[in-house]
CSV table of C-alpha atoms in Angstrom, one decimal:
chain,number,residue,atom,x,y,z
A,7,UNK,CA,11.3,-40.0,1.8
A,8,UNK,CA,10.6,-43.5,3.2
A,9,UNK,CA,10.6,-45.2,6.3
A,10,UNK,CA,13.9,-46.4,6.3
A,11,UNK,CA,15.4,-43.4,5.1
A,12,UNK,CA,13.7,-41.6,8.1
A,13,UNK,CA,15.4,-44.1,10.3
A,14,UNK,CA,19.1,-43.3,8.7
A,15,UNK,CA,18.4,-40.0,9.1
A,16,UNK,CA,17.7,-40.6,12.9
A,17,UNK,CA,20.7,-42.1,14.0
A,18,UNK,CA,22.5,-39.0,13.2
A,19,UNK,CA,20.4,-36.7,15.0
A,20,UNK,CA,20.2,-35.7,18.8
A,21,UNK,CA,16.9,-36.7,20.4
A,22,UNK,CA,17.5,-35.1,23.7
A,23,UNK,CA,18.3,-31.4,22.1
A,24,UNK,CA,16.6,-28.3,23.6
A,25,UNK,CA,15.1,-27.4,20.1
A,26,UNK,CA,13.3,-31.1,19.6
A,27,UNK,CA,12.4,-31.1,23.9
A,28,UNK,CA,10.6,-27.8,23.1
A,29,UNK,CA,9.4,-29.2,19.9
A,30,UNK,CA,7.8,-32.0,21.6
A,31,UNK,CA,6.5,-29.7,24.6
A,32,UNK,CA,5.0,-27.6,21.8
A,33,UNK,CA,2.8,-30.4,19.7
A,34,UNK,CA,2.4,-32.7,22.8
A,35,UNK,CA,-1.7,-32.3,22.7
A,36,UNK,CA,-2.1,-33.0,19.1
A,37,UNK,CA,0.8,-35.3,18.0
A,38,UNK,CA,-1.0,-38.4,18.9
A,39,UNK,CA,-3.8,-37.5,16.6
A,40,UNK,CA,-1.4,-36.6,13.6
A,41,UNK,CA,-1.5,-39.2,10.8
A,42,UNK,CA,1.9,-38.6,9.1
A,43,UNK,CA,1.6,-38.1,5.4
A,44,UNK,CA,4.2,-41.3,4.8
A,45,UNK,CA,2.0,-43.7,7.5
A,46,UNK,CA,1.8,-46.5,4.1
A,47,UNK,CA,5.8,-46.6,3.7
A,48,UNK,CA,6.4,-46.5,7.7
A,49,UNK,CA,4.2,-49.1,8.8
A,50,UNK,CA,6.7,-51.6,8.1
A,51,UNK,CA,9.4,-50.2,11.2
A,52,UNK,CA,8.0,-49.4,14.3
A,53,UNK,CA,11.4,-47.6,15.4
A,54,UNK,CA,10.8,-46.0,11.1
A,55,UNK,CA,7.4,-44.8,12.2
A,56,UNK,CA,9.0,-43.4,15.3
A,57,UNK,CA,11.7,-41.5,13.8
A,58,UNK,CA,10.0,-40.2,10.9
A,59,UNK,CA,6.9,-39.0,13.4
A,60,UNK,CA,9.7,-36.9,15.0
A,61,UNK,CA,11.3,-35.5,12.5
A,62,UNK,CA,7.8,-34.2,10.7
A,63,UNK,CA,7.0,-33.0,14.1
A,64,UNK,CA,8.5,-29.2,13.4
A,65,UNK,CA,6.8,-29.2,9.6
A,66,UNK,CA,3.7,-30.5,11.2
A,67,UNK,CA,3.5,-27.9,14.0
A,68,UNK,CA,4.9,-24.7,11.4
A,69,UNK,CA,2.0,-25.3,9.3
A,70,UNK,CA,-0.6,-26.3,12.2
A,71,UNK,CA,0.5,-22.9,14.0
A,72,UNK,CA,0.3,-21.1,10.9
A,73,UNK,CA,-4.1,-21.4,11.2
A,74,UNK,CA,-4.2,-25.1,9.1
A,75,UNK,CA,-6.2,-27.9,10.1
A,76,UNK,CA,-4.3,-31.6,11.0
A,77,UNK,CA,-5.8,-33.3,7.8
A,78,UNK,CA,-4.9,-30.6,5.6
A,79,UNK,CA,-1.3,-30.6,6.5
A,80,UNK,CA,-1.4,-34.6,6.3
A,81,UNK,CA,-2.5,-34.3,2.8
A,82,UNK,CA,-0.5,-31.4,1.5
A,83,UNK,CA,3.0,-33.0,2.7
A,84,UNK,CA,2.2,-36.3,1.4
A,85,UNK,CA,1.6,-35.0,-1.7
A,86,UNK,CA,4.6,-32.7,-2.1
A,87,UNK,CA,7.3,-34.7,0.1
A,88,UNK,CA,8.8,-32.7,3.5
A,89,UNK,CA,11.6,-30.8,1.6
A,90,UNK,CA,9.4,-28.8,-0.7
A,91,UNK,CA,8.3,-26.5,2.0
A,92,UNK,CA,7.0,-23.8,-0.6
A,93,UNK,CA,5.1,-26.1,-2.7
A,94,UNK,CA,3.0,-27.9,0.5
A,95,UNK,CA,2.6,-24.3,1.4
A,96,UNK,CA,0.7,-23.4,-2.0
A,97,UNK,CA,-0.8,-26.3,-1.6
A,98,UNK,CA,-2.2,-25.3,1.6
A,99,UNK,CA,-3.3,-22.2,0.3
A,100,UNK,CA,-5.3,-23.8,-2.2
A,101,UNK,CA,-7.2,-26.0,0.0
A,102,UNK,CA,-8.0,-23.5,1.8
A,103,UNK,CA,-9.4,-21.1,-1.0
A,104,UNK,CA,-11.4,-23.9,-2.2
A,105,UNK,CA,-13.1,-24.8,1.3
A,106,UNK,CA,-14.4,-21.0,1.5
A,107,UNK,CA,-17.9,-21.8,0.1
A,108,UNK,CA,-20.9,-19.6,1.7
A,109,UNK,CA,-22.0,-22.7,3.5
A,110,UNK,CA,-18.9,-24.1,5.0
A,111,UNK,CA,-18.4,-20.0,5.8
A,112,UNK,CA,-21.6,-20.6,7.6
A,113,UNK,CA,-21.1,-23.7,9.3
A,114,UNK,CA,-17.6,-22.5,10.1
A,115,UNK,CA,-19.2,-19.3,11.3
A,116,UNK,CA,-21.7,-21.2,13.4
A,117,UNK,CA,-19.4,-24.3,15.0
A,118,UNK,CA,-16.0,-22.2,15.8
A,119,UNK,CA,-16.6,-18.6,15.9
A,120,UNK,CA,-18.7,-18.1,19.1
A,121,UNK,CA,-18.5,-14.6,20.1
A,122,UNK,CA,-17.6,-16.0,24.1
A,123,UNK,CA,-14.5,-17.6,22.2
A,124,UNK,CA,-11.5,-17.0,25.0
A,125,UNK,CA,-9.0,-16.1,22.4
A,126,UNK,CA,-6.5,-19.2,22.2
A,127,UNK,CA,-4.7,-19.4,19.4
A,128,UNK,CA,-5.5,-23.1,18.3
A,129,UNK,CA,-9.4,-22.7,18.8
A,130,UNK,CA,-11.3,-22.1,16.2
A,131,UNK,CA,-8.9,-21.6,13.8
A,132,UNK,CA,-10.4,-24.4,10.8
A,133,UNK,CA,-10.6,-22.4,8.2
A,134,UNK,CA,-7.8,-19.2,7.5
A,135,UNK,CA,-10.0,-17.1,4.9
A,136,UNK,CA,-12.9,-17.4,7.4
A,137,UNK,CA,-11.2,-16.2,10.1
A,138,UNK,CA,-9.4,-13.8,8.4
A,139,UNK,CA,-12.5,-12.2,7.1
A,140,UNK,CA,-14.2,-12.1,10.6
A,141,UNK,CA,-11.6,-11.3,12.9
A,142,UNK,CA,-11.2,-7.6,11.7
A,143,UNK,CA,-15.0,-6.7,12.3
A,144,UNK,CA,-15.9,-8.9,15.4
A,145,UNK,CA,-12.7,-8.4,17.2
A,146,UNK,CA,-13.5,-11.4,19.8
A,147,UNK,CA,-10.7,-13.6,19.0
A,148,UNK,CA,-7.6,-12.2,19.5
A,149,UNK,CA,-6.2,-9.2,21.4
A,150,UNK,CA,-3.0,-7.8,21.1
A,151,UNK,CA,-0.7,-9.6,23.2
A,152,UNK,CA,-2.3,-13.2,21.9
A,153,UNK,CA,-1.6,-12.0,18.2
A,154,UNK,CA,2.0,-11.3,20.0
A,155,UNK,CA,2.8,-14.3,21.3
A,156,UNK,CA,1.2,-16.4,18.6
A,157,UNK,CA,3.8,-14.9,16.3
A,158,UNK,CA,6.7,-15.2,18.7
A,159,UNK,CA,5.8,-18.9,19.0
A,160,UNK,CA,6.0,-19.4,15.4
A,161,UNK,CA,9.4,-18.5,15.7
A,162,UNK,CA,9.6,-15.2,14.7
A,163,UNK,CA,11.1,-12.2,17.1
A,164,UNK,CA,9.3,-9.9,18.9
A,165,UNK,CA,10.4,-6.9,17.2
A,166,UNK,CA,8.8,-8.4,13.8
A,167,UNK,CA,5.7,-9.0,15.5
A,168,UNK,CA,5.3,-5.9,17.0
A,169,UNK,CA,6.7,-4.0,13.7
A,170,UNK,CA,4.2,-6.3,11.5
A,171,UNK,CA,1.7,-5.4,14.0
A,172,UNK,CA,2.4,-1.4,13.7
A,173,UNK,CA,1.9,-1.5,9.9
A,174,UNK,CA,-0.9,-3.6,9.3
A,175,UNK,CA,-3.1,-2.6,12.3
A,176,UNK,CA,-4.3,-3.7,15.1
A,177,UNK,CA,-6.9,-5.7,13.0
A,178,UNK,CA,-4.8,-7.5,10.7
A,179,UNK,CA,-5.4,-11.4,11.0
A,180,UNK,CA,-2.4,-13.6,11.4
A,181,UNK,CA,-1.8,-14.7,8.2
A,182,UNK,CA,-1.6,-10.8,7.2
A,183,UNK,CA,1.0,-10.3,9.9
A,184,UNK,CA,2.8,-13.5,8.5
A,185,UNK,CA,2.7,-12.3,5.2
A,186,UNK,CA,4.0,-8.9,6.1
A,187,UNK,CA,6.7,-10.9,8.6
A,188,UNK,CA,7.8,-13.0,5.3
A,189,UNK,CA,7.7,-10.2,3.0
A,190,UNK,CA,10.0,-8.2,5.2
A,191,UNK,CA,12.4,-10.9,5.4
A,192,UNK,CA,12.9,-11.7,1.6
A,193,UNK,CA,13.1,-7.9,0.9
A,194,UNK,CA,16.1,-7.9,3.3
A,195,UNK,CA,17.8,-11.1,2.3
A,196,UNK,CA,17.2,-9.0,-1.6
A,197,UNK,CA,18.6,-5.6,-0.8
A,198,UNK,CA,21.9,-6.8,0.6
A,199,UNK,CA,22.8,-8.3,-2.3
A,200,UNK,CA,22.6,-4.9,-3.9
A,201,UNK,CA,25.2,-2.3,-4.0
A,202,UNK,CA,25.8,-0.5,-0.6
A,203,UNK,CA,25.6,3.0,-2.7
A,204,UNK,CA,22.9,4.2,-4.3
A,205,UNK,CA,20.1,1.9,-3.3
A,206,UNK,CA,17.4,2.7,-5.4
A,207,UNK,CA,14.4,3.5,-3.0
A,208,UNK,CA,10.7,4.9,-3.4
A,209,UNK,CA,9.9,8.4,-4.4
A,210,UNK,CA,6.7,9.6,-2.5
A,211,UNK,CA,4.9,12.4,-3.8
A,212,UNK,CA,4.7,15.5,-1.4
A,213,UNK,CA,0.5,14.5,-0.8
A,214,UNK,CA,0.6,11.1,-0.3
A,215,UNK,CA,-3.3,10.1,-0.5
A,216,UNK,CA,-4.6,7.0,0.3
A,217,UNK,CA,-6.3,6.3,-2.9
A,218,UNK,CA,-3.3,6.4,-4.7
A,219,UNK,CA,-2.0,3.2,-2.9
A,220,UNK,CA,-2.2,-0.1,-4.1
A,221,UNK,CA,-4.9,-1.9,-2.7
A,222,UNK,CA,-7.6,-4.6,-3.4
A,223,UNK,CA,-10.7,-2.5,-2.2
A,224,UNK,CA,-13.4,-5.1,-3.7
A,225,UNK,CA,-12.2,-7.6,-0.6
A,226,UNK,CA,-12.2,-4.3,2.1
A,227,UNK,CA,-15.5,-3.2,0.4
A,228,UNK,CA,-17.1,-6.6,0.7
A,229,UNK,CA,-15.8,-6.8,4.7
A,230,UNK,CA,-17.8,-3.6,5.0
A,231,UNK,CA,-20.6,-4.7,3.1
A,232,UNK,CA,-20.8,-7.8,5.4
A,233,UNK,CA,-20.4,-5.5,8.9
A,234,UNK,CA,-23.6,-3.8,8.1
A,235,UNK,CA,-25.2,-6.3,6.7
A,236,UNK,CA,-25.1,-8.1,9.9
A,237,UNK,CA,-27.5,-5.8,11.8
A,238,UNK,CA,-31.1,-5.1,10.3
A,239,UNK,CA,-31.1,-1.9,12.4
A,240,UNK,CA,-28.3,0.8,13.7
A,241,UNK,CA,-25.0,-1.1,14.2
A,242,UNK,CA,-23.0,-1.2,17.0
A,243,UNK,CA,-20.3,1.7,17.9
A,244,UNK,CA,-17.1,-0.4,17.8
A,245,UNK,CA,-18.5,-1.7,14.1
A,246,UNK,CA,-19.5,2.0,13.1
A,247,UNK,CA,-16.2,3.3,14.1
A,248,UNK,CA,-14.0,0.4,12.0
A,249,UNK,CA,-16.7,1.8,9.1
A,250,UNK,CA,-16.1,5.3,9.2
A,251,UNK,CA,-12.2,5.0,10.1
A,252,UNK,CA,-11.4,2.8,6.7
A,253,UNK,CA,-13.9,4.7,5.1
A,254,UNK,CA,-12.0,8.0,5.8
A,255,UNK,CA,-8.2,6.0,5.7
A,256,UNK,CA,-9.0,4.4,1.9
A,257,UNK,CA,-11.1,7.7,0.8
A,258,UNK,CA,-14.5,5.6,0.3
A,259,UNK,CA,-17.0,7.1,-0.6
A,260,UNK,CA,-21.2,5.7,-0.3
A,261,UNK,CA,-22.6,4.4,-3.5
A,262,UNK,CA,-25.7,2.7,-2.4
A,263,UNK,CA,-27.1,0.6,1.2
A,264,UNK,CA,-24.3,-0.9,2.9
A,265,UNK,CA,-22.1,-0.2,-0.3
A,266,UNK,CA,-18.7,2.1,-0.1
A,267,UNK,CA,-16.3,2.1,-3.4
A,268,UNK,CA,-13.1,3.5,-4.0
A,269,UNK,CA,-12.9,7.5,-5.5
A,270,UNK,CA,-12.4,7.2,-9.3
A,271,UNK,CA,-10.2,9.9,-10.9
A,272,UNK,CA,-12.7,11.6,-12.4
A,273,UNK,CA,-14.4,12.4,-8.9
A,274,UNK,CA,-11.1,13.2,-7.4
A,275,UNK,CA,-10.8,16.0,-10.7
A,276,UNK,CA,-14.2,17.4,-9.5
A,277,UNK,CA,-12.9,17.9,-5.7
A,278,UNK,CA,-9.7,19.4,-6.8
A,279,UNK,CA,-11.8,21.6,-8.9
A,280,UNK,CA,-10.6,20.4,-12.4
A,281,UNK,CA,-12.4,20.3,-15.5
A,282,UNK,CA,-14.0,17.3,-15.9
A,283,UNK,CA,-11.5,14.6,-17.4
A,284,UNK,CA,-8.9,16.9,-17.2
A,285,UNK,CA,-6.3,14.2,-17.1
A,286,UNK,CA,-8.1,12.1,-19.2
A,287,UNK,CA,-7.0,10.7,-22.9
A,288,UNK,CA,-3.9,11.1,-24.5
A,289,UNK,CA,-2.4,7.8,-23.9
A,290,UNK,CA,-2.8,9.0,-19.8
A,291,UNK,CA,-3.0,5.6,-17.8
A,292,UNK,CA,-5.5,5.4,-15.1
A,293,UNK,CA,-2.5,5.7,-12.5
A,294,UNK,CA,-0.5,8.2,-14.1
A,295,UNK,CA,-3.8,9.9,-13.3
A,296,UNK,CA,-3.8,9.4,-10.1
A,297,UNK,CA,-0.5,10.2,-9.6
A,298,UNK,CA,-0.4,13.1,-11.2
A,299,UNK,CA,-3.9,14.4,-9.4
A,300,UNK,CA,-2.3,13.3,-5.9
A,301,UNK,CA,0.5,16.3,-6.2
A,302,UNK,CA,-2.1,18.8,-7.1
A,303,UNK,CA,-3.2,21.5,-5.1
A,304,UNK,CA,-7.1,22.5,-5.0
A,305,UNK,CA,-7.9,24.8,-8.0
A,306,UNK,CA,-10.4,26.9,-6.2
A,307,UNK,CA,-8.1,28.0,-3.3
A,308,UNK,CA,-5.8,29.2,-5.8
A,309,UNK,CA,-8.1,30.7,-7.2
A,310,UNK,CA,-9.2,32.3,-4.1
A,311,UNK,CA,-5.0,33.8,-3.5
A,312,UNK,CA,-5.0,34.6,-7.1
A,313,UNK,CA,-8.3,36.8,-7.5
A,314,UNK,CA,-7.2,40.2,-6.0
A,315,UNK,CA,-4.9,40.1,-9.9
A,316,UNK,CA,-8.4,40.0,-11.9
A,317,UNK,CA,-8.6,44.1,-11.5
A,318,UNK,CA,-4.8,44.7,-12.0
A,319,UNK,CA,-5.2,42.6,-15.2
A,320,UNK,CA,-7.7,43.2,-16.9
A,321,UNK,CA,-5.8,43.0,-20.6
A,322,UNK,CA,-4.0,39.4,-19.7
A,323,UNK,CA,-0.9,38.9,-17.7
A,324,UNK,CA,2.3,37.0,-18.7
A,325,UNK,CA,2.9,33.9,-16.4
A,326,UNK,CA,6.1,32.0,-15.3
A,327,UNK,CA,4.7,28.7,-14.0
A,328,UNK,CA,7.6,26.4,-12.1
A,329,UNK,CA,6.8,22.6,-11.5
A,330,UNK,CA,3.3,23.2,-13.1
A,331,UNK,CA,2.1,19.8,-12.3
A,332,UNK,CA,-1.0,19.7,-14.1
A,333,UNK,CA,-1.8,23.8,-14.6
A,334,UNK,CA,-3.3,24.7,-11.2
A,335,UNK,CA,-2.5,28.1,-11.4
A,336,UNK,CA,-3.2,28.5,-15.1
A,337,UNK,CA,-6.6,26.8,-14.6
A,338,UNK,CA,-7.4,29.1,-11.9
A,339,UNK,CA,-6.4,32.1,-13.6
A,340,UNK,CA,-8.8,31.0,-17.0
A,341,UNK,CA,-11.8,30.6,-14.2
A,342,UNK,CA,-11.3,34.1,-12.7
A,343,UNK,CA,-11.5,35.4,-16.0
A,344,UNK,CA,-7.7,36.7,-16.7
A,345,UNK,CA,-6.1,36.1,-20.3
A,346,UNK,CA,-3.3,34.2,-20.1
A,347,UNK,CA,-0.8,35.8,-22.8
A,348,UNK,CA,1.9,34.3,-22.8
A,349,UNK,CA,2.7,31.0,-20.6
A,350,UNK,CA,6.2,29.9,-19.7
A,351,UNK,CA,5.4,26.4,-17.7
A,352,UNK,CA,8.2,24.3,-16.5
A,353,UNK,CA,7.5,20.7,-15.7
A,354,UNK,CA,10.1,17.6,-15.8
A,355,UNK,CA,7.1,15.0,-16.3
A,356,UNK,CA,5.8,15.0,-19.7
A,357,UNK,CA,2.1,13.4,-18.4
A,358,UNK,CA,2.0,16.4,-16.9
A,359,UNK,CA,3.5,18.4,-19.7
A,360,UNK,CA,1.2,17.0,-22.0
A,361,UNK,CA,-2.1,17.4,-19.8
A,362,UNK,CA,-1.3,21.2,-19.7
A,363,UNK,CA,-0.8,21.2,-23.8
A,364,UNK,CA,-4.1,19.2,-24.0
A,365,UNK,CA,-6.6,21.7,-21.8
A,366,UNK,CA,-4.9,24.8,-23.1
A,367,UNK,CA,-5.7,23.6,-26.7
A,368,UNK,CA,-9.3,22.2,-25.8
A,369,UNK,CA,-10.1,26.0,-24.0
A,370,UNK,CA,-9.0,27.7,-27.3
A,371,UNK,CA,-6.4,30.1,-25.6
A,372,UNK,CA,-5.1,33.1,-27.3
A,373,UNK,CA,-2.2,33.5,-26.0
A,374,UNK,CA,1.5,31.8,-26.5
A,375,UNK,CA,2.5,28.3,-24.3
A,376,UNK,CA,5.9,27.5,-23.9
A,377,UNK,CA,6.7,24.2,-22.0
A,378,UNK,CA,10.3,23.8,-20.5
A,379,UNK,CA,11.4,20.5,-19.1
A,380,UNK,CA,13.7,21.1,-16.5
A,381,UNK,CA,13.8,24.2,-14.0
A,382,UNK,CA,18.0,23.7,-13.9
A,383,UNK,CA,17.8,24.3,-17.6
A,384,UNK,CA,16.5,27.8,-17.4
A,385,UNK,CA,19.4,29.8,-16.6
A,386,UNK,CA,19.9,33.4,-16.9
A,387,UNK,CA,20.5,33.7,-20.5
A,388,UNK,CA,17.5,31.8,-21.8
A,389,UNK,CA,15.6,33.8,-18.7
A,390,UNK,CA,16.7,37.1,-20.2
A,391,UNK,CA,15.8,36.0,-23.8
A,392,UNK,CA,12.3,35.1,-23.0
A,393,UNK,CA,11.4,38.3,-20.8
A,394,UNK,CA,13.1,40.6,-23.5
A,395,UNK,CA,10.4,38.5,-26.2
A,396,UNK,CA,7.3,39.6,-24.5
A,397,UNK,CA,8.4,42.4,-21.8
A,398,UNK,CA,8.9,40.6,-18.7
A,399,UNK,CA,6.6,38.4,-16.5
A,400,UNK,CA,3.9,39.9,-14.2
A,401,UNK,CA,3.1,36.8,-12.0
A,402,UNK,CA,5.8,34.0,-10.7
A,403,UNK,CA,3.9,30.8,-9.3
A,404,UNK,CA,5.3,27.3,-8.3
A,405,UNK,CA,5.5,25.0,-5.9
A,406,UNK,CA,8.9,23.0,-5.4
A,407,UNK,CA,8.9,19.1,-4.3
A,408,UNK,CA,9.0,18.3,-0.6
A,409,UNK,CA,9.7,14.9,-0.9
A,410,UNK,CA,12.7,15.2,0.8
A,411,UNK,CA,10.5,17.0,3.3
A,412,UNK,CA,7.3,14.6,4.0
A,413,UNK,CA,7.1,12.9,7.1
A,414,UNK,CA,6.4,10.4,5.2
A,415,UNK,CA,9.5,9.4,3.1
A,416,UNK,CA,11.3,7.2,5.5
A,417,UNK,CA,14.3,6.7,3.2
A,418,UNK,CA,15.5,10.1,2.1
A,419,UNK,CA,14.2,12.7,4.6
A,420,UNK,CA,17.2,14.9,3.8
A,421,UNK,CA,15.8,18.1,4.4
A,422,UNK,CA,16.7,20.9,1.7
A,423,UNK,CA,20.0,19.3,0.9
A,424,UNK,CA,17.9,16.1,-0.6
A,425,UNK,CA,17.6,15.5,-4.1
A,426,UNK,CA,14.0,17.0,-5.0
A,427,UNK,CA,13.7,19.4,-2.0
A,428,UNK,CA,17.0,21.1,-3.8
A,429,UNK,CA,14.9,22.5,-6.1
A,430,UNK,CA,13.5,24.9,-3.9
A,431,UNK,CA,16.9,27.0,-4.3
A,432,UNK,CA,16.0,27.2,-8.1
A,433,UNK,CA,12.5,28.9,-7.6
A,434,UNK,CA,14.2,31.6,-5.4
A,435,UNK,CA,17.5,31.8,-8.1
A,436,UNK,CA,14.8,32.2,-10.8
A,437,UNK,CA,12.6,34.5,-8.8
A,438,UNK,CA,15.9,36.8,-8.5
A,439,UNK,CA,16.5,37.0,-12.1
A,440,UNK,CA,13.6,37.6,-12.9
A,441,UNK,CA,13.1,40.7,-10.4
A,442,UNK,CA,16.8,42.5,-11.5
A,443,UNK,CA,15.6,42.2,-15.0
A,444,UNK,CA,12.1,44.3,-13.8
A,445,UNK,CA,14.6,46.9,-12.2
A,446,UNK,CA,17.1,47.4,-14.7
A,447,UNK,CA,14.4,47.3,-17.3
């Protein structure tokens, strides 16, 4: 866009609206510092230069507000043109990624992060990856209600901010919070375009762990890392407790001085009281793993409930095992000592399916496994065919999904009547077939 077309484009517009008076208010201290990115192609037109400064003046202060230096805005938007918002934006991005050397961190560090700083929101605010990295552990900068009203001043409502606010924490920089903010709005603007019915939505496991989220520990690590790293001695409380609380919220765990790393799955097997790589191999992917360990239920308490059989079966016992999971039960049984004859496991996922197959192979069990897919499946006349095969079953174990259940499924919390929970009716319509066959048997 040139000069002249910035002056066409200025007849047309209203100078005295509310939107470009509050504009103007806005940007008043640093507009007559601005070098607009088109200053070679405007020169020639004062009343050019004049329109065209007004009309970046919004750009200028959505990018400005947004944590960007003056220069850096200048540069990105006359290299991309003022239309392409998204392109001077990932242009932006890049300078800024490139400027985060260790010493301009450090001069950064030195010249704008005072720890007396009174919390404004243009102060200080050079260099985004800098602040964003310090912010969290020094907590000086902004409180609350300046993080609120910086966001509300970009334009965006206060029931974003405070919502962006609620999920990312109360240390989340600004450009987290925008990111959240922007995020939110494109996944709204993208699910009304879909269908009204049957909006497909996220299926959370019944134990919904931390470590089984999505999340780039190295940078969270690092932060933590840093925090210590500050203090040659004992650190102070407010930086212990933002330790310890994302320590205990991400499931870190100490691997060395000032060093915290994310569980792997064969340390989570060892606290669940697996075997060791007990979902390990067969094609298993190193989230299906952690998937399927997050839905398991510590082996040893079973083991605990289950121990009082051990005298009342001393020859073996015949299992029915609903939603297996991963063999829980048949694990603990194995460690208490009990032969498992036979082994009727029912399990819709076949990771889980074939993680069951693959221990009860590798422990060279005697007895017969028989793996079912779907708990629906086994109706009454199957039931009756595979208890009249080997005499009944002496132990029923299983534990039906709750996602419908969790406090934390926001989409689907339907109670018994949802989808999954439903299931639960099965393990009691099972559990009845089996017991008339004992009694007419």
């Amino acid at each position: 866009m040139d000069g002249d077309a910035s002056g066409v484009e200025g007849d047309n517009c209203d100078w005295n609206s509310e939107d470009e008076r509050e504009i103007d208010d806005f940007s008043l201290s640093s507009s007559s510092s601005l070098t607009p990115p088109n200053e070679e192609t405007v020169t020639g037109s004062g009343e050019a230069s004049s329109s065209a400064g007004s009309s970046n003046s919004k750009l200028f202060d959505k990018f400005i507000g947004m944590g960007f230096t003056e220069k850096m805005v200048a540069k990105a938007i006359q290299e991309n043109g003022e239309d392409n918002t998204d392109s001077i934006l990932n242009t932006l991005l890049t300078y800024s990624t490139l400027e985060t050397s260790p010493q301009e961190q450090q001069h950064i560090d030195s010249d704008n992060y005072s720890l007396d700083c009174d919390g404004s929101f243009l102060d200080g605010f050079s260099d985004v990856d800098s602040w964003s990295d310090n912010e969290e552990i020094t907590n000086t900068v902004f409180d609350e209600d300046n993080k609120l009203s910086s966001l509300m001043s970009m334009g965006y409502t206060r029931d974003e901010a405070s919502i962006a606010m609620e999920r990312c924490g109360l240390n989340a920089s600004l450009v987290e919070l925008t990111d959240f903010i922007c995020a939110a709005q494109i996944s709204k603007v993208e699910d009304a375009h879909l269908p009204v019915e049957e909006k497909p939505r996220p299926k959370l496991p019944c134990i919904v762990s931390a470590k089984l989220k999505k999340r780039k520990h190295a940078k969270l690590t690092e932060r933590i890392r840093k925090a210590l790293e500050d203090y040659d001695g004992e650190p102070p409380l407010r930086v212990q407790k933002y330790v310890l609380d994302e320590c205990r919220k991400w499931n870190l765990v100490w691997v060395g001085r000032n060093k915290v790393a994310p569980l792997e799955p064969d340390e989570v097997e060892m606290l669940l009281g697996f075997p060791r790589n007990h979902t390990r191999g067969g094609g298993i992917s190193r989230t299906d793993r952690y998937k399927s360990l997050g839905n398991s239920f510590q082996v040893d308490t079973v083991a605990y409930h289950l121990s009082v059989l051990k005298d009342m079966f001393p020859g073996g016992i015949n299992l029915l095992s609903l939603f297996s999971g991963i063999g829980g039960a048949e694990v603990a049984l194995h460690r208490l000592g009990i032969p498992l004859k036979n082994v009727v496991s029912v399990e819709i996922s076949e990771v889980n399916r074939n993680i069951v197959r693959s221990w009860w192979e590798q422990t060279n069990q005697k007895g017969n496994l028989i793996d079912l897919a779907d708990v629906q499946q086994l109706n009454g006349d199957r039931l009756e065919q595979l208890m009249n095969s080997f005499g009944g079953f002496d132990l029923v174990v299983g534990g039906s999904p709750c996602n419908n259940l969790a406090g934390s499924n926001r989409h689907h919390r339907d109670g018994l009547e949802g989808k999954e929970s439903a299931l639960f009716y099965d393990y009691f319509r099972i559990l009845d077939l089996v017991k008339n066959w004992s009694n007419v048997s």
